[in-house]
XYZ file of C-alpha atoms in Angstrom:
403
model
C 23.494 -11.673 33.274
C 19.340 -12.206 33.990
C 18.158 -14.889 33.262
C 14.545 -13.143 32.567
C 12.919 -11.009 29.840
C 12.402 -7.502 30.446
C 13.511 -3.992 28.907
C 16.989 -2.886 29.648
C 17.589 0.472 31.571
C 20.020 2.618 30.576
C 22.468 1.599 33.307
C 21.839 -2.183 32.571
C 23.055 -1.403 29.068
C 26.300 -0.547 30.474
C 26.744 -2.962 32.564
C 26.046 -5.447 29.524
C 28.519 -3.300 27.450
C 31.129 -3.801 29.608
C 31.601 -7.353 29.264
C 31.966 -6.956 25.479
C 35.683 -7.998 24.713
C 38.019 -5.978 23.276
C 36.043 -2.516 22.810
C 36.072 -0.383 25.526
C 39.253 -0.135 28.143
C 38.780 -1.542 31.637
C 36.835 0.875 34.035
C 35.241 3.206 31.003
C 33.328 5.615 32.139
C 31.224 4.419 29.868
C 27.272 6.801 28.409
C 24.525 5.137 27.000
C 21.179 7.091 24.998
C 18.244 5.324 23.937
C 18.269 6.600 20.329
C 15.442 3.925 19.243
C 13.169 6.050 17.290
C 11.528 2.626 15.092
C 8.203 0.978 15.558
C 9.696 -1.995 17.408
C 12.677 -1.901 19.513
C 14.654 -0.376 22.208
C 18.008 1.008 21.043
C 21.131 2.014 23.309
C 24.066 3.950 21.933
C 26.772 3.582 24.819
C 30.042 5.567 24.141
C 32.916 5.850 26.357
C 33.957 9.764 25.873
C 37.505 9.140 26.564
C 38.998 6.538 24.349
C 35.997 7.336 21.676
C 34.986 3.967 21.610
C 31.126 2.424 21.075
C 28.850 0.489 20.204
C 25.004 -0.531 19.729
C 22.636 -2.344 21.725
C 19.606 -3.299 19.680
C 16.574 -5.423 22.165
C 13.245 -6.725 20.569
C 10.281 -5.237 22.766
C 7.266 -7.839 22.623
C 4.853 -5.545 21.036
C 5.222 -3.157 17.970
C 6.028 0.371 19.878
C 4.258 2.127 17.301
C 1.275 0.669 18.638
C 1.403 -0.472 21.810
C 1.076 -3.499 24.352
C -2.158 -4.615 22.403
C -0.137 -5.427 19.410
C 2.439 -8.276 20.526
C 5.363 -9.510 18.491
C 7.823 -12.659 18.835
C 10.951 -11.854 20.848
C 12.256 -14.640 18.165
C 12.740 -11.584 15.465
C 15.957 -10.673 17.309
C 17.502 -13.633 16.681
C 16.392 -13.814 13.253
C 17.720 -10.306 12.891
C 21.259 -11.275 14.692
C 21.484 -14.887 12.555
C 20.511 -12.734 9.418
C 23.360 -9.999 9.642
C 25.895 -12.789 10.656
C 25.171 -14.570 7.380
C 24.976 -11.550 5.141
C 28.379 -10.393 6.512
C 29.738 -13.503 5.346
C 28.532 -13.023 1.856
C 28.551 -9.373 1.375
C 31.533 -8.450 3.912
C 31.514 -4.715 4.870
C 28.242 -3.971 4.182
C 26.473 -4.455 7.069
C 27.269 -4.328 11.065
C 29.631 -6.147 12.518
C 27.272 -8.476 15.376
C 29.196 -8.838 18.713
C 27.174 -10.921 20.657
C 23.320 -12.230 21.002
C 21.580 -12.647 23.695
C 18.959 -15.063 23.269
C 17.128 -14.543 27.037
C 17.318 -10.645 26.715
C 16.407 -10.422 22.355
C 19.320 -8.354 22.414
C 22.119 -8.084 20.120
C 25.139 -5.767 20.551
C 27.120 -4.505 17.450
C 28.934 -2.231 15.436
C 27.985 1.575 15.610
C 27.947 3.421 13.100
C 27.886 6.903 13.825
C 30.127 8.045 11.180
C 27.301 7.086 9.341
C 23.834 8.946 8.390
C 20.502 7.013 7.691
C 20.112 7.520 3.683
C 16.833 8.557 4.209
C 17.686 11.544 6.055
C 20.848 12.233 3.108
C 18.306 11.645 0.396
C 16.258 14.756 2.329
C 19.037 16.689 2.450
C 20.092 16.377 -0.967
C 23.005 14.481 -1.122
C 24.674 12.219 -3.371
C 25.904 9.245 -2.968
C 28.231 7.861 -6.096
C 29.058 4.817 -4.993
C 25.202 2.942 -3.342
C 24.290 1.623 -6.688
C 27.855 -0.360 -6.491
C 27.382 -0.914 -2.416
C 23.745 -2.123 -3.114
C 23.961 -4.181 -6.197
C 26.883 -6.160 -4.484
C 24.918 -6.664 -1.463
C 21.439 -7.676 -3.120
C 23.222 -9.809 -5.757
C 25.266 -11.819 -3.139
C 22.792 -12.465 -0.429
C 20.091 -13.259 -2.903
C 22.134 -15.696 -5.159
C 24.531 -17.492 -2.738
C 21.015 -18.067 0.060
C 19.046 -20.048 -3.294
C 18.793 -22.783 -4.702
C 21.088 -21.633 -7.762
C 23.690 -21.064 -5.063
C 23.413 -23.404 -2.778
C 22.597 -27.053 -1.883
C 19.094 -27.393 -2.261
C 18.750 -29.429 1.209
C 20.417 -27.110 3.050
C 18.589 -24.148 1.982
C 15.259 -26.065 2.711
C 17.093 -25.775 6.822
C 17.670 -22.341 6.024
C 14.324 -21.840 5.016
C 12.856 -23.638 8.654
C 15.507 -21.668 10.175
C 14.033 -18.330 9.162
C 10.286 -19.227 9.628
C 8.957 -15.260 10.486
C 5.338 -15.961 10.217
C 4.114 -12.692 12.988
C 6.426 -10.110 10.998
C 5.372 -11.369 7.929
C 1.967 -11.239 8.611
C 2.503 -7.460 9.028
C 3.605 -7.224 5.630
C 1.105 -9.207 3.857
C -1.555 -7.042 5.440
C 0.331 -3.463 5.446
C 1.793 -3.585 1.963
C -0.738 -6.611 -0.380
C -3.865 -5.597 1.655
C -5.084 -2.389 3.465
C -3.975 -0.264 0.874
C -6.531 -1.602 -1.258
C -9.748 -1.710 1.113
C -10.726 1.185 3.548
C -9.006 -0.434 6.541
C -8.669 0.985 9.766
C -5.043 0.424 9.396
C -4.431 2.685 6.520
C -3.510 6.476 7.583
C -5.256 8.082 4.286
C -4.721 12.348 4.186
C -7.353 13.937 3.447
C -6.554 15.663 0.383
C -5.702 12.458 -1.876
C -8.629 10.354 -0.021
C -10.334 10.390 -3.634
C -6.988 8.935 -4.720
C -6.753 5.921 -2.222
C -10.832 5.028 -2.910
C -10.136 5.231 -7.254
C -7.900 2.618 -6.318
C -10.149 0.585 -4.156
C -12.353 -0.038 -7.225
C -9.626 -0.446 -9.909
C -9.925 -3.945 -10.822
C -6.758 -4.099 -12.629
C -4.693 -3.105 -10.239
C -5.734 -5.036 -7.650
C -5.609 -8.071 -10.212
C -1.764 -7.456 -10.473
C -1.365 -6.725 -6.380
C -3.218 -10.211 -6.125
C -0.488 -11.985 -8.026
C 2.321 -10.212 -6.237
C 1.167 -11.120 -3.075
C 0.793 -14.701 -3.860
C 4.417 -14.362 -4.853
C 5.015 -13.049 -1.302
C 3.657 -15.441 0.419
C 4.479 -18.551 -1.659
C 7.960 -18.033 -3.463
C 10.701 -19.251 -1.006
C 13.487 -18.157 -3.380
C 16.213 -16.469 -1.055
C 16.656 -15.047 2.485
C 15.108 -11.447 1.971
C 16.004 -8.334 4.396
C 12.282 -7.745 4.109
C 12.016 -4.233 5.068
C 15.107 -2.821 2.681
C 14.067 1.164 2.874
C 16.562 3.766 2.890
C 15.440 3.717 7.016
C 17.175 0.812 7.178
C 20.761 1.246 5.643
C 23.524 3.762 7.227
C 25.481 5.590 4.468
C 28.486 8.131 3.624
C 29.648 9.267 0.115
C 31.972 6.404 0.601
C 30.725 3.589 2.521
C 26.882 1.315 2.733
C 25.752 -0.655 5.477
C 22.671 -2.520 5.659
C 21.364 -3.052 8.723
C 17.676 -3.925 10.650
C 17.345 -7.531 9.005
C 14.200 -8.110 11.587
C 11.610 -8.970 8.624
C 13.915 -11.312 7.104
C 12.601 -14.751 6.045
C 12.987 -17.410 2.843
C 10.913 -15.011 -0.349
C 10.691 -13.508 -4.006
C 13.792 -12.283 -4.375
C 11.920 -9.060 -6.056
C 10.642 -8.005 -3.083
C 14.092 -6.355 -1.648
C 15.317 -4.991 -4.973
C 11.994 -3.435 -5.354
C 12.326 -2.156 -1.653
C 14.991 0.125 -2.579
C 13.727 1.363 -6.012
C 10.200 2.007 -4.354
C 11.962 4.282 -1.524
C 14.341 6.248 -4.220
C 11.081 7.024 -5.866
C 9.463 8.375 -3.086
C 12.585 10.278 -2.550
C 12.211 11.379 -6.285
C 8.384 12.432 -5.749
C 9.233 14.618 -2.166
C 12.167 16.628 -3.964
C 9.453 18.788 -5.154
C 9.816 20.243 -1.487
C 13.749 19.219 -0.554
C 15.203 21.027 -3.826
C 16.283 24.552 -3.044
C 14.862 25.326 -6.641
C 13.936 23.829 -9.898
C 16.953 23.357 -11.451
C 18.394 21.370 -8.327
C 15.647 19.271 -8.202
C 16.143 18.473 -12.047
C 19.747 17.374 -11.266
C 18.455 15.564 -8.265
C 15.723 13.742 -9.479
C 18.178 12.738 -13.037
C 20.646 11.686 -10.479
C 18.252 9.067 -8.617
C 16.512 8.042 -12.108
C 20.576 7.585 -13.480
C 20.957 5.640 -9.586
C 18.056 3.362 -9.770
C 18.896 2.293 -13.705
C 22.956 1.515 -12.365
C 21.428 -0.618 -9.508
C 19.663 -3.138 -11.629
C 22.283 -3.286 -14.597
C 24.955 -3.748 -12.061
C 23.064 -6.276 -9.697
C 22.068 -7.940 -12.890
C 25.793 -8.414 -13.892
C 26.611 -9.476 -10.566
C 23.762 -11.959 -10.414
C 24.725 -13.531 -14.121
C 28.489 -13.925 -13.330
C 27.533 -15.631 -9.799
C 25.482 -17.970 -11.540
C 27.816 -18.550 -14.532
C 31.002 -19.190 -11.932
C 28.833 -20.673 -8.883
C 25.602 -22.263 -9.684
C 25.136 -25.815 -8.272
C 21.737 -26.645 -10.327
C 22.619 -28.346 -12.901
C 19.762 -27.998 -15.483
C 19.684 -24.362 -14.553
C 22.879 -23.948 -16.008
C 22.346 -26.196 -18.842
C 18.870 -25.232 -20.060
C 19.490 -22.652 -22.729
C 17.765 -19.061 -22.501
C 16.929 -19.807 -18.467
C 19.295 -17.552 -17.039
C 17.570 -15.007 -19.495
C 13.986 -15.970 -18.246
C 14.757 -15.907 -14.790
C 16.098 -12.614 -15.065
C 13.397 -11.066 -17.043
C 10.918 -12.793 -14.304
C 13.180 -11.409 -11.636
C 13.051 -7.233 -13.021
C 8.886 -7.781 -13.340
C 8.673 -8.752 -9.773
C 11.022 -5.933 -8.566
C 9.348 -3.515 -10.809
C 5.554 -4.803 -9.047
C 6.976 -4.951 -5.297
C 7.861 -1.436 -5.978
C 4.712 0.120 -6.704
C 3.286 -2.013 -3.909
C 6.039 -0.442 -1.485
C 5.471 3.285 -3.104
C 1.537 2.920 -2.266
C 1.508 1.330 0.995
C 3.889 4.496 2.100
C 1.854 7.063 0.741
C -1.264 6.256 3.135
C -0.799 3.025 4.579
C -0.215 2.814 8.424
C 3.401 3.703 8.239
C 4.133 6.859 6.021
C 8.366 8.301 4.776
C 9.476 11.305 6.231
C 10.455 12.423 2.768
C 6.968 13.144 2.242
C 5.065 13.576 5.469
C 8.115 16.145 6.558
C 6.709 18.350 3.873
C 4.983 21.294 5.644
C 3.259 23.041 2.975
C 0.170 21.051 2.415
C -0.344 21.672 -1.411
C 3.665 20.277 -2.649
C 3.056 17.435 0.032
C -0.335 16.569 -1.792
C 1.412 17.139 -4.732
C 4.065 14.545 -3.886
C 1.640 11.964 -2.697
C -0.346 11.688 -5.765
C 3.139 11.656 -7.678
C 3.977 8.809 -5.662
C 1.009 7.277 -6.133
C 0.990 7.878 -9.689
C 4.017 6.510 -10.478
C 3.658 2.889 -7.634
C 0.271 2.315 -9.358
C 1.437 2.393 -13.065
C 4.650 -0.134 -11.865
C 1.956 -2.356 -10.604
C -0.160 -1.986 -13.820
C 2.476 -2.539 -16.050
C 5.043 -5.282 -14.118
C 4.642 -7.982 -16.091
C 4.803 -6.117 -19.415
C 8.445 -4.801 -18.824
C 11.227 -5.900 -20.537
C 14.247 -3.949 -19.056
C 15.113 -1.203 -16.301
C 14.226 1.768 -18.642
C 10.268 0.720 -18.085
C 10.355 2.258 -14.948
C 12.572 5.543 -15.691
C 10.340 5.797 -18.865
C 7.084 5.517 -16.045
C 8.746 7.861 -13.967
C 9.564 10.631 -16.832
C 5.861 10.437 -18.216
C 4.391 11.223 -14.251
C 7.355 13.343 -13.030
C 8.597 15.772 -15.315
């Protein structure tokens, strides 16, 4: 094993894959393929053809790939990445990778593959449905979030937790990609041409950037529970039958918000690009009900979830005790999601990093017409967060822009 940084080669893969116990048969002839197509990391998928065994090699480069050498990034993120899925699998077993090893010289961790599985983003494209996420997803978000917090925890050993998952560089890219260059002409924002009017109207409305102000404050004060912090449907592997998180690499002590509203804001930009992935109108009717129907399931289930953790499991006292908390917290919790979401759903549309849903759109009037659907609908949930009292606020936003 080296005892220095520096990219893996293909071969050096294998020869790391090798010494993983109990996967592949002694003297595999054993493949590898860099399948890393993200902004940050090198990815090997080594297979041995003959036994049909695998598995995934994830390193940390020290720069974000997207941009290059002159944008350097902590090695550190692999290990928060690595220490983040071994915790969630504890709480939320099944839904995310299985981690086989870390390598703390290399940033490298080596885990399950999931092949059998497709990125959801790519299944949203292509139309399919997925019965059982909101379950998969409510289980996951209501588990990890709870059972990391204060209500679920010791409060002194969260506070280690919370030292523990210090991510100050990646978080810095989301406090200026998602609470900041959206709303000023920065050189980081990719703006299309088309909806440029769109991205300046926003520059100068006051109210919205009021609200945005808030929710970033949230962000980068409100040490609630360890977050994913990048929970798109890039970053979870899915069948009809089976969910796994995966990519933890932003995670770090937030507003618990922030990940629900991750997942709503990337269903809704799903819901905005079906005007192009429908084969017609009717499909995309059925569709776009199906995701509305989807995202109203995964609140009202991860709210159950949440309430009967806290009812069974909760270790504050006076949060248990004080009458009409739980209640409070709750409605706090669905504003938040419902803001982080529109802040997710702009940042998307012509920030630096843009969703295939939309930009794989080739006919430029539908893709301008999804963009300023999606931009529609993420400014009016950042208007209107903190006046929402359930789930149907944003299906009732959605029906008034979309249909």
């Amino acid at each position: 094993m080296t005892t220095t940084y520096h990219p893996l080669t293909e071969q050096e893969a294998i020869e790391i894959a090798r010494t993983i116990e109990g996967i592949f048969p002694e003297g595999a002839d054993l493949q590898s393929r860099e399948i890393g197509d993200g902004n940050l990391n090198l990815v090997f998928h080594i297979t041995d053809p003959a036994s049909g065994s695998s598995l995934i090699m994830k390193q940390a480069l020290p720069y974000a790939k997207v941009v290059g050498e002159s944008w350097p990034l902590t090695l550190d993120r692999a290990r928060i990445e690595s220490e983040s899925l071994i915790l969630q699998g504890k709480l939320a077993d099944g839904l995310v990778p299985k981690v086989y090893r870390y390598d703390t010289t290399l940033a490298l961790t080596v885990m399950e593959d999931l092949s059998s599985h497709i990125i959801m983003r790519r299944g949203l494209m292509d139309a399919i449905e997925y019965p059982l996420f909101a379950g998969h997803i409510s289980t996951f978000l209501a588990r990890t979030l709870f059972l990391t917090s204060d209500l679920g925890m010791n409060q002194q050993e969260k506070k280690l937790l919370v030292r523990d998952f210090i991510n100050p560089e990646l978080c810095k890219i989301t406090e200026e990609l998602i609470f900041d260059d959206p709303y000023t002409d920065a050189e980081t924002n990719n703006i299309p041409a088309p909806i440029r009017d769109a991205a300046e109207a926003i520059w100068q409305d006051g109210q919205l950037q009021l609200e945005v102000a808030l929710l970033r404050q949230k962000f980068l004060t409100s040490a609630e529970a360890l977050l994913h912090g990048d929970l798109h449907t890039g970053s979870i592997f899915i069948t009809p039958e089976s969910t796994k998180v995966i990519d933890p690499e932003f995670a770090y002590y937030g507003p618990m918000g922030f990940d629900i509203g991750a997942v709503i804001a990337n269903l809704l930009l799903n819901f905005a690009a079906q005007e192009h992935w429908s084969a017609d109108a009717d499909a995309r009717a059925r569709y776009r009900s199906g995701l509305l129907t989807m995202i109203e399931e995964i609140w009202t289930q991860f709210e159950a979830k949440f309430r009967a953790l806290w009812n069974e499991h909760c270790v504050d006292r006076l949060a248990s005790a004080a009458p009409g908390y739980q209640d409070l917290y709750l409605k706090r919790l669905l504003q938040d999601t419902i803001g982080f979401a529109g802040c997710k759903m702009v940042r998307r549309v012509y920030g630096l990093a843009h969703v295939a849903d939309i930009d794989a759109i080739t006919d430029v009037a539908v893709r301008e017409k999804a963009q300023r659907l999606a931009l529609a609908v993420g400014t009016a949930l950042i208007r209107s967060n903190r006046q929402a009292e359930t789930i149907g606020h944003v299906i009732d936003i959605v029906k008034k822009e979309g249909f």
